[in-house]
Amino acid sequence: MEKLAIFGGCPVREKPIFYGRQCIEQDDIDAVVETLKNDLITCGPRVEELEKKLCEVTGAKYAVVVANGTAALHLAALAAGFGPGDEVIVSAITFAASANCVLYCGARPVFADIRPDTYNIDPEAVRKLITPRTKGIVAVDFTGQAVEHDALHEICRKHNLTFIEDAAHAIGTKYRGQPIGSIADMTCFSFHPVKTVTGGEGGAITTNDEVLYRRLMRVRTHGITRNQEEMVHPDDAKWYNEQVELGYNYRMTDFQAALLLSQLNKLPKFSARRKAIVKKYDEAFSQMPEIVVQRELPESDTTRHLYILRLNPERLNCSRREFFDALYAENTCPQVHYLPVYWHSYYEKLGYEKGLCPTAEKYYEEAMSIPLYYGLTDEDVEDVIMAVKKVVQFYRR
Ligand SMILES: *Cc1c(COP(=O)(O)O)cnc(C)c1O
């Protein structure tokens, strides 16, 4: 710990730079306030407008807006029909919600290792995990980079699997020129404040499949329908509705939808700024042998949600913890994304053991995310680069 005494300099900066932050401007605020004066303030006209807008942005036929990204994953897993006895293959390095949605349905997540260069799910690892019980894949576009759709789709077609894409990081990203949201069977988005666009909370599922769409709309609101064709006891009385399956209340309010509509109009500028910052970081760090930068495949035109530094233990004489704390002392607040999901004690209790995905585990020991968000100024970016360089110089072997 004594070594760290040299850190904590950063005299010009009083407030630390966090790894992510929302950008809310006056027109976003006005849109919310305006909506609060309407008759319907939940699941009303703004939510419908947002669904149309998401179809435009993603190129999908249908969009279902929900309360948050976890609800989106839950409903997608439900609509996919995952249930007890089924296995669903999930990325090992992702937020726990990608796997929890499988557990919510009573199915078993099976964790697939990542590629050592892109950190996305490795299609080769997926192939090896297929059994007669495999029903689907939940793959995350980690940091915003698109998963390898061609390879994963081939696997899904061959084994008749449902492909759910966790695109919580990836709004604005394209794969071979096609926007994320229109490629997988179902794509789930999150609009948490740290993500590229926000509704405070919020989520959505996009799909091109009408059957999945109808089911998603129904389970979003308790499994209740007003469509007589879906009823067991059809009745045309104006008040009549029928619960035909077990659903939830995962509705979004209209004021969140208004905020999101306003934010989605800014996606091009958010995306451009994130790309510019990533370029600066790549230029600064890709020359440094002490740091490994994430590889981006040419198929993915990425709007990056996270920027990950990976420490090269052969060139640095420190633990990830020491590096992290030193950056923190420099007022650059990193974060780690993520613990391999099955290392969480809850998953351990379910019987998952360490050693399942060696590449993911090694990645976790070496990775940290540095600040990346629209509101970072050029000066902030320079400060982050300076802080990283300072810590690298100190710990260089
Ligand atoms: C944020 C996130 C989620 C969950 O989204 P919420 O809106 O917070 O529920 C799921 N998966 C990944 C990869 C995420 O980053």
Tab-separated table of N, CA and C in Angstrom, residues 258-329:
chain	number	residue	atom	x	y	z
A	258	ALA	N	-41.011	9.368	-22.846
A	258	ALA	CA	-40.746	10.693	-23.422
A	258	ALA	C	-39.262	11.028	-23.316
A	259	LEU	N	-38.684	10.707	-22.171
A	259	LEU	CA	-37.244	10.944	-21.987
A	259	LEU	C	-36.448	10.120	-23.002
A	260	LEU	N	-36.866	8.880	-23.185
A	260	LEU	CA	-36.149	8.004	-24.118
A	260	LEU	C	-36.289	8.456	-25.568
A	261	LEU	N	-37.491	8.946	-25.937
A	261	LEU	CA	-37.673	9.452	-27.306
A	261	LEU	C	-36.712	10.606	-27.557
A	262	SER	N	-36.618	11.483	-26.550
A	262	SER	CA	-35.721	12.623	-26.676
A	262	SER	C	-34.267	12.150	-26.754
A	263	GLN	N	-33.927	11.163	-25.938
A	263	GLN	CA	-32.555	10.630	-25.930
A	263	GLN	C	-32.220	9.922	-27.241
A	264	LEU	N	-33.178	9.169	-27.780
A	264	LEU	CA	-32.893	8.423	-29.014
A	264	LEU	C	-32.621	9.351	-30.188
A	265	ASN	N	-33.231	10.549	-30.155
A	265	ASN	CA	-32.913	11.531	-31.198
A	265	ASN	C	-31.446	11.942	-31.136
A	266	LYS	N	-30.848	11.776	-29.969
A	266	LYS	CA	-29.443	12.171	-29.794
A	266	LYS	C	-28.479	11.015	-29.979
A	267	LEU	N	-29.023	9.837	-30.294
A	267	LEU	CA	-28.144	8.675	-30.434
A	267	LEU	C	-27.000	8.916	-31.421
A	268	PRO	N	-27.255	9.573	-32.579
A	268	PRO	CA	-26.124	9.791	-33.492
A	268	PRO	C	-24.988	10.599	-32.852
A	269	LYS	N	-25.332	11.630	-32.092
A	269	LYS	CA	-24.246	12.423	-31.490
A	269	LYS	C	-23.601	11.680	-30.315
A	270	PHE	N	-24.418	10.949	-29.546
A	270	PHE	CA	-23.850	10.147	-28.448
A	270	PHE	C	-22.864	9.124	-29.010
A	271	SER	N	-23.320	8.484	-30.083
A	271	SER	CA	-22.531	7.428	-30.696
A	271	SER	C	-21.216	7.980	-31.257
A	272	ALA	N	-21.303	9.121	-31.949
A	272	ALA	CA	-20.104	9.719	-32.557
A	272	ALA	C	-19.090	10.103	-31.479
A	273	ARG	N	-19.574	10.667	-30.381
A	273	ARG	CA	-18.659	11.085	-29.317
A	273	ARG	C	-17.979	9.877	-28.664
A	274	ARG	N	-18.765	8.842	-28.415
A	274	ARG	CA	-18.187	7.625	-27.827
A	274	ARG	C	-17.115	7.043	-28.751
A	275	LYS	N	-17.410	7.052	-30.057
A	275	LYS	CA	-16.422	6.520	-31.003
A	275	LYS	C	-15.148	7.366	-30.997
A	276	ALA	N	-15.308	8.675	-30.895
A	276	ALA	CA	-14.136	9.569	-30.900
A	276	ALA	C	-13.273	9.327	-29.658
A	277	ILE	N	-13.933	9.119	-28.515
A	277	ILE	CA	-13.172	8.878	-27.280
A	277	ILE	C	-12.442	7.534	-27.368
A	278	VAL	N	-13.143	6.525	-27.880
A	278	VAL	CA	-12.526	5.200	-28.038
A	278	VAL	C	-11.283	5.309	-28.922
A	279	LYS	N	-11.382	6.123	-29.980
A	279	LYS	CA	-10.248	6.291	-30.895
A	279	LYS	C	-9.045	6.896	-30.155
A	280	LYS	N	-9.324	7.914	-29.346
A	280	LYS	CA	-8.231	8.538	-28.571
A	280	LYS	C	-7.587	7.539	-27.613
A	281	TYR	N	-8.421	6.786	-26.912
A	281	TYR	CA	-7.892	5.784	-25.983
A	281	TYR	C	-7.081	4.732	-26.743
A	282	ASP	N	-7.639	4.258	-27.855
A	282	ASP	CA	-6.933	3.226	-28.633
A	282	ASP	C	-5.561	3.739	-29.067
A	283	GLU	N	-5.535	4.996	-29.527
A	283	GLU	CA	-4.258	5.573	-29.964
A	283	GLU	C	-3.260	5.630	-28.814
A	284	ALA	N	-3.764	5.998	-27.643
A	284	ALA	CA	-2.867	6.142	-26.492
A	284	ALA	C	-2.397	4.789	-25.951
A	285	PHE	N	-3.282	3.797	-25.935
A	285	PHE	CA	-2.960	2.565	-25.198
A	285	PHE	C	-2.469	1.415	-26.070
A	286	SER	N	-2.809	1.438	-27.358
A	286	SER	CA	-2.458	0.256	-28.161
A	286	SER	C	-0.954	0.158	-28.384
A	287	GLN	N	-0.237	1.275	-28.163
A	287	GLN	CA	1.226	1.249	-28.298
A	287	GLN	C	1.920	0.755	-27.036
A	288	MET	N	1.162	0.651	-25.944
A	288	MET	CA	1.812	0.355	-24.658
A	288	MET	C	1.814	-1.146	-24.405
A	289	PRO	N	2.983	-1.760	-24.288
A	289	PRO	CA	3.023	-3.212	-24.086
A	289	PRO	C	2.446	-3.652	-22.735
A	290	GLU	N	2.299	-2.712	-21.810
A	290	GLU	CA	1.771	-3.059	-20.484
A	290	GLU	C	0.246	-3.225	-20.507
A	291	ILE	N	-0.376	-2.702	-21.582
A	291	ILE	CA	-1.844	-2.683	-21.658
A	291	ILE	C	-2.281	-3.458	-22.902
A	292	VAL	N	-3.340	-4.248	-22.735
A	292	VAL	CA	-3.934	-4.927	-23.893
A	292	VAL	C	-5.275	-4.246	-24.169
A	293	VAL	N	-5.498	-3.839	-25.413
A	293	VAL	CA	-6.794	-3.230	-25.744
A	293	VAL	C	-7.676	-4.279	-26.419
A	294	GLN	N	-8.969	-4.051	-26.305
A	294	GLN	CA	-9.953	-4.992	-26.846
A	294	GLN	C	-9.876	-5.014	-28.364
A	295	ARG	N	-9.933	-6.202	-28.947
A	295	ARG	CA	-9.924	-6.288	-30.399
A	295	ARG	C	-11.339	-6.081	-30.925
A	296	GLU	N	-11.426	-5.285	-31.988
A	296	GLU	CA	-12.736	-5.101	-32.613
A	296	GLU	C	-12.726	-5.781	-33.973
A	297	LEU	N	-13.704	-6.643	-34.184
A	297	LEU	CA	-13.794	-7.345	-35.466
A	297	LEU	C	-14.367	-6.394	-36.518
A	298	PRO	N	-13.929	-6.526	-37.770
A	298	PRO	CA	-14.391	-5.589	-38.801
A	298	PRO	C	-15.899	-5.661	-39.060
A	299	GLU	N	-16.542	-6.788	-38.726
A	299	GLU	CA	-17.995	-6.910	-38.958
A	299	GLU	C	-18.793	-5.973	-38.058
A	300	SER	N	-18.218	-5.595	-36.912
A	300	SER	CA	-18.958	-4.785	-35.949
A	300	SER	C	-18.592	-3.305	-36.079
A	301	ASP	N	-19.597	-2.492	-36.367
A	301	ASP	CA	-19.429	-1.037	-36.318
A	301	ASP	C	-20.015	-0.635	-34.966
A	302	THR	N	-19.121	-0.444	-33.994
A	302	THR	CA	-19.519	-0.459	-32.586
A	302	THR	C	-19.725	0.921	-31.987
A	303	THR	N	-20.880	1.109	-31.362
A	303	THR	CA	-21.057	2.214	-30.420
A	303	THR	C	-20.692	1.651	-29.064
A	304	ARG	N	-19.533	2.030	-28.560
A	304	ARG	CA	-18.981	1.393	-27.374
A	304	ARG	C	-19.643	1.948	-26.119
A	305	HIS	N	-20.074	1.010	-25.258
A	305	HIS	CA	-20.625	1.383	-23.952
A	305	HIS	C	-19.517	1.418	-22.906
A	306	LEU	N	-18.551	0.493	-23.037
A	306	LEU	CA	-17.464	0.406	-22.055
A	306	LEU	C	-16.126	0.421	-22.767
A	307	TYR	N	-15.123	0.992	-22.112
A	307	TYR	CA	-13.765	0.880	-22.626
A	307	TYR	C	-12.942	0.095	-21.609
A	308	ILE	N	-12.403	-1.026	-22.051
A	308	ILE	CA	-11.724	-1.937	-21.134
A	308	ILE	C	-10.222	-1.915	-21.331
A	309	LEU	N	-9.510	-1.720	-20.227
A	309	LEU	CA	-8.056	-1.894	-20.226
A	309	LEU	C	-7.790	-3.272	-19.652
A	310	ARG	N	-6.905	-3.989	-20.312
A	310	ARG	CA	-6.505	-5.264	-19.744
A	310	ARG	C	-5.027	-5.179	-19.421
A	311	LEU	N	-4.689	-5.517	-18.207
A	311	LEU	CA	-3.292	-5.399	-17.783
A	311	LEU	C	-2.513	-6.591	-18.288
A	312	ASN	N	-1.296	-6.331	-18.741
A	312	ASN	CA	-0.408	-7.409	-19.172
A	312	ASN	C	0.496	-7.775	-17.988
A	313	PRO	N	0.205	-8.894	-17.323
A	313	PRO	CA	0.926	-9.219	-16.083
A	313	PRO	C	2.418	-9.458	-16.310
A	314	GLU	N	2.794	-9.749	-17.572
A	314	GLU	CA	4.224	-9.960	-17.840
A	314	GLU	C	4.992	-8.642	-17.848
A	315	ARG	N	4.265	-7.527	-18.042
A	315	ARG	CA	4.930	-6.234	-18.139
A	315	ARG	C	4.666	-5.326	-16.949
A	316	LEU	N	3.775	-5.752	-16.070
A	316	LEU	CA	3.426	-4.896	-14.930
A	316	LEU	C	3.691	-5.623	-13.627
A	317	ASN	N	4.275	-4.891	-12.714
A	317	ASN	CA	4.662	-5.480	-11.447
A	317	ASN	C	3.626	-5.129	-10.374
A	318	CYS	N	2.363	-5.397	-10.664
A	318	CYS	CA	1.316	-5.073	-9.689
A	318	CYS	C	0.111	-5.955	-9.945
A	319	SER	N	-0.742	-6.041	-8.927
A	319	SER	CA	-1.991	-6.774	-9.102
A	319	SER	C	-3.012	-5.841	-9.762
A	320	ARG	N	-4.103	-6.419	-10.247
A	320	ARG	CA	-5.177	-5.591	-10.797
A	320	ARG	C	-5.702	-4.664	-9.711
A	321	ARG	N	-5.780	-5.192	-8.486
A	321	ARG	CA	-6.261	-4.393	-7.366
A	321	ARG	C	-5.394	-3.149	-7.148
A	322	GLU	N	-4.068	-3.334	-7.190
A	322	GLU	CA	-3.159	-2.200	-6.972
A	322	GLU	C	-3.306	-1.163	-8.087
A	323	PHE	N	-3.415	-1.654	-9.315
A	323	PHE	CA	-3.570	-0.750	-10.470
A	323	PHE	C	-4.874	0.036	-10.337
A	324	PHE	N	-5.931	-0.679	-10.000
A	324	PHE	CA	-7.258	-0.085	-9.841
A	324	PHE	C	-7.224	1.011	-8.770
A	325	ASP	N	-6.661	0.688	-7.605
A	325	ASP	CA	-6.630	1.644	-6.497
A	325	ASP	C	-5.776	2.869	-6.844
A	326	ALA	N	-4.705	2.642	-7.600
A	326	ALA	CA	-3.845	3.763	-7.988
A	326	ALA	C	-4.591	4.708	-8.934
A	327	LEU	N	-5.322	4.142	-9.882
A	327	LEU	CA	-6.117	4.987	-10.790
A	327	LEU	C	-7.168	5.757	-9.999
A	328	TYR	N	-7.767	5.074	-9.053
A	328	TYR	CA	-8.786	5.688	-8.205
A	328	TYR	C	-8.216	6.892	-7.469
A	329	ALA	N	-6.994	6.717	-6.953
A	329	ALA	CA	-6.331	7.803	-6.222
A	329	ALA	C	-6.025	8.979	-7.149
